[in-house]
Amino acid sequence: MTRTALTYLLALFYAYAGYRHIVGPAPFLQITPEWVPWPESVILWTGIAEIAGALALVQPWSLRLRQAGGIGLTLYALCVWPANVNHMLMDMASPDGGWGMAYHGPRMVAQPLLIWLALWTGRVTDWPFARRAKG
């Protein structure tokens, strides 16, 4: 029950984030590091990737597709981590201190949790809940 609920919650989170990337890319463009080529296209395709990963997680027909969605969302979260770090560094360097560490600290800590959650809800791993084989 918990895994199913978290699967739908994570899928909803990523589907909404993907929608926001597509219909309102401006905030994402502001935090995209300068070294990223074609930032408008990257933001559009990351939104599409988030929606596709969310759909793959919740479809009921194929375990392999669900696992692919979990792995895809994991890779996505790893790839956007530089933008999140860039956002934190830019924001904290602003004269008013931006949103502060009360916002950015939990966001940085949440990234590994989202990575694990994508793998767990995608049925790629059962860690740390799997039972050890006796032997």
mmCIF file of C-alpha atoms in Angstrom:
data_model
loop_
_atom_site.group_PDB
_atom_site.id
_atom_site.type_symbol
_atom_site.label_atom_id
_atom_site.label_comp_id
_atom_site.label_asym_id
_atom_site.label_seq_id
_atom_site.Cartn_x
_atom_site.Cartn_y
_atom_site.Cartn_z
ATOM 1 C CA MET A 1 0.000 0.000 0.000
ATOM 2 C CA THR A 2 2.745 2.481 0.948
ATOM 3 C CA ARG A 3 4.760 1.791 -2.197
ATOM 4 C CA THR A 4 1.684 2.205 -4.381
ATOM 5 C CA ALA A 5 0.705 5.479 -2.696
ATOM 6 C CA LEU A 6 4.247 6.848 -3.002
ATOM 7 C CA THR A 7 4.372 5.738 -6.639
ATOM 8 C CA TYR A 8 1.300 7.802 -7.457
ATOM 9 C CA LEU A 9 2.522 10.728 -5.368
ATOM 10 C CA LEU A 10 5.927 10.733 -7.083
ATOM 11 C CA ALA A 11 4.290 10.395 -10.505
ATOM 12 C CA LEU A 12 1.995 13.331 -9.724
ATOM 13 C CA PHE A 13 4.980 15.396 -8.570
ATOM 14 C CA TYR A 14 6.956 14.677 -11.741
ATOM 15 C CA ALA A 15 3.967 15.099 -14.063
ATOM 16 C CA TYR A 16 3.233 18.516 -12.580
ATOM 17 C CA ALA A 17 6.900 19.527 -12.691
ATOM 18 C CA GLY A 18 7.046 18.433 -16.337
ATOM 19 C CA TYR A 19 3.948 20.459 -17.123
ATOM 20 C CA ARG A 20 5.507 23.525 -15.456
ATOM 21 C CA HIS A 21 8.721 23.063 -17.471
ATOM 22 C CA ILE A 22 6.718 23.097 -20.695
ATOM 23 C CA VAL A 23 4.183 25.891 -20.043
ATOM 24 C CA GLY A 24 6.360 28.194 -17.936
ATOM 25 C CA PRO A 25 10.055 27.644 -18.649
ATOM 26 C CA ALA A 26 11.271 31.085 -17.440
ATOM 27 C CA PRO A 27 12.114 30.119 -13.827
ATOM 28 C CA PHE A 28 13.964 27.023 -15.025
ATOM 29 C CA LEU A 29 15.892 29.017 -17.610
ATOM 30 C CA GLN A 30 17.032 31.404 -14.862
ATOM 31 C CA ILE A 31 18.697 28.606 -12.874
ATOM 32 C CA THR A 32 20.126 26.678 -15.821
ATOM 33 C CA PRO A 33 23.934 26.863 -15.738
ATOM 34 C CA GLU A 34 25.460 28.905 -18.559
ATOM 35 C CA TRP A 35 27.412 25.918 -19.877
ATOM 36 C CA VAL A 36 24.186 24.072 -20.816
ATOM 37 C CA PRO A 37 23.721 24.292 -24.596
ATOM 38 C CA TRP A 38 20.309 25.208 -26.049
ATOM 39 C CA PRO A 39 18.703 25.822 -22.656
ATOM 40 C CA GLU A 40 15.185 26.355 -24.047
ATOM 41 C CA SER A 41 15.261 22.963 -25.745
ATOM 42 C CA VAL A 42 16.784 21.313 -22.697
ATOM 43 C CA ILE A 43 14.004 22.708 -20.463
ATOM 44 C CA LEU A 44 11.317 21.537 -22.914
ATOM 45 C CA TRP A 45 12.784 18.034 -23.171
ATOM 46 C CA THR A 46 13.265 17.744 -19.424
ATOM 47 C CA GLY A 47 9.574 18.508 -19.026
ATOM 48 C CA ILE A 48 8.693 15.830 -21.561
ATOM 49 C CA ALA A 49 11.043 13.396 -19.790
ATOM 50 C CA GLU A 50 9.384 14.071 -16.431
ATOM 51 C CA ILE A 51 5.911 13.425 -17.841
ATOM 52 C CA ALA A 52 7.050 10.271 -19.661
ATOM 53 C CA GLY A 53 8.738 8.960 -16.496
ATOM 54 C CA ALA A 54 5.621 9.680 -14.445
ATOM 55 C CA LEU A 55 3.410 7.838 -16.925
ATOM 56 C CA ALA A 56 5.789 4.873 -17.010
ATOM 57 C CA LEU A 57 5.731 4.618 -13.207
ATOM 58 C CA VAL A 58 1.954 4.340 -12.977
ATOM 59 C CA GLN A 59 1.089 2.252 -16.019
ATOM 60 C CA PRO A 60 -0.149 -1.174 -14.896
ATOM 61 C CA TRP A 61 0.898 -3.376 -17.827
ATOM 62 C CA SER A 62 4.647 -3.754 -17.782
ATOM 63 C CA LEU A 63 7.109 -4.143 -14.935
ATOM 64 C CA ARG A 64 9.949 -3.426 -17.382
ATOM 65 C CA LEU A 65 8.343 -0.129 -18.430
ATOM 66 C CA ARG A 66 7.802 0.796 -14.767
ATOM 67 C CA GLN A 67 11.464 0.010 -14.069
ATOM 68 C CA ALA A 68 12.532 2.040 -17.111
ATOM 69 C CA GLY A 69 10.478 4.956 -15.766
ATOM 70 C CA GLY A 70 12.183 4.658 -12.371
ATOM 71 C CA ILE A 71 15.642 4.517 -13.941
ATOM 72 C CA GLY A 72 14.787 7.401 -16.278
ATOM 73 C CA LEU A 73 13.584 9.599 -13.421
ATOM 74 C CA THR A 74 16.713 8.679 -11.459
ATOM 75 C CA LEU A 75 18.945 9.736 -14.334
ATOM 76 C CA TYR A 76 16.857 12.875 -14.788
ATOM 77 C CA ALA A 77 17.288 13.825 -11.117
ATOM 78 C CA LEU A 78 21.042 13.297 -11.405
ATOM 79 C CA CYS A 79 21.222 15.435 -14.543
ATOM 80 C CA VAL A 80 19.303 18.392 -13.089
ATOM 81 C CA TRP A 81 21.239 18.411 -9.835
ATOM 82 C CA PRO A 82 23.775 20.918 -11.297
ATOM 83 C CA ALA A 83 20.914 23.341 -11.986
ATOM 84 C CA ASN A 84 19.743 22.989 -8.386
ATOM 85 C CA VAL A 85 23.267 23.613 -7.085
ATOM 86 C CA ASN A 86 23.601 26.561 -9.477
ATOM 87 C CA HIS A 87 20.298 27.964 -8.205
ATOM 88 C CA MET A 88 21.470 27.656 -4.596
ATOM 89 C CA LEU A 89 24.804 29.352 -5.310
ATOM 90 C CA MET A 90 23.213 32.193 -7.302
ATOM 91 C CA ASP A 91 20.447 32.702 -4.762
ATOM 92 C CA MET A 92 22.722 32.633 -1.714
ATOM 93 C CA ALA A 93 25.074 35.143 -3.391
ATOM 94 C CA SER A 94 22.289 37.676 -3.900
ATOM 95 C CA PRO A 95 22.492 40.754 -1.619
ATOM 96 C CA ASP A 96 19.442 39.701 0.392
ATOM 97 C CA GLY A 97 20.613 36.090 0.740
ATOM 98 C CA GLY A 98 17.776 34.815 -1.422
ATOM 99 C CA TRP A 99 15.619 32.060 -0.045
ATOM 100 C CA GLY A 100 18.361 31.028 2.371
ATOM 101 C CA MET A 101 19.552 27.639 3.555
ATOM 102 C CA ALA A 102 16.160 26.903 5.101
ATOM 103 C CA TYR A 103 14.990 26.384 1.512
ATOM 104 C CA HIS A 104 18.130 25.202 -0.265
ATOM 105 C CA GLY A 105 19.422 22.815 2.430
ATOM 106 C CA PRO A 106 16.356 20.549 2.419
ATOM 107 C CA ARG A 107 16.222 20.761 -1.368
ATOM 108 C CA MET A 108 19.788 19.458 -1.645
ATOM 109 C CA VAL A 109 19.053 16.697 0.879
ATOM 110 C CA ALA A 110 15.812 15.784 -0.934
ATOM 111 C CA GLN A 111 17.591 15.091 -4.224
ATOM 112 C CA PRO A 112 19.117 11.749 -3.129
ATOM 113 C CA LEU A 113 15.774 10.823 -1.565
ATOM 114 C CA LEU A 114 13.991 11.483 -4.878
ATOM 115 C CA ILE A 115 16.609 9.374 -6.649
ATOM 116 C CA TRP A 116 16.063 6.451 -4.276
ATOM 117 C CA LEU A 117 12.269 6.905 -4.379
ATOM 118 C CA ALA A 118 12.246 6.707 -8.187
ATOM 119 C CA LEU A 119 14.192 3.438 -8.027
ATOM 120 C CA TRP A 120 12.023 2.009 -5.247
ATOM 121 C CA THR A 121 8.649 3.017 -6.699
ATOM 122 C CA GLY A 122 9.857 1.857 -10.109
ATOM 123 C CA ARG A 123 10.524 -1.577 -8.594
ATOM 124 C CA VAL A 124 14.209 -1.400 -9.513
ATOM 125 C CA THR A 125 15.260 -1.945 -5.895
ATOM 126 C CA ASP A 126 13.682 -3.154 -2.691
ATOM 127 C CA TRP A 127 16.464 -1.722 -0.543
ATOM 128 C CA PRO A 128 16.306 -1.240 2.410
ATOM 129 C CA PHE A 129 13.080 -3.208 2.828
ATOM 130 C CA ALA A 130 14.128 -6.478 1.181
ATOM 131 C CA ARG A 131 14.536 -9.440 3.443
ATOM 132 C CA ARG A 132 17.968 -10.977 3.506
ATOM 133 C CA ALA A 133 18.274 -14.533 2.309
ATOM 134 C CA LYS A 134 19.449 -16.891 5.016
ATOM 135 C CA GLY A 135 22.498 -18.748 4.083
#
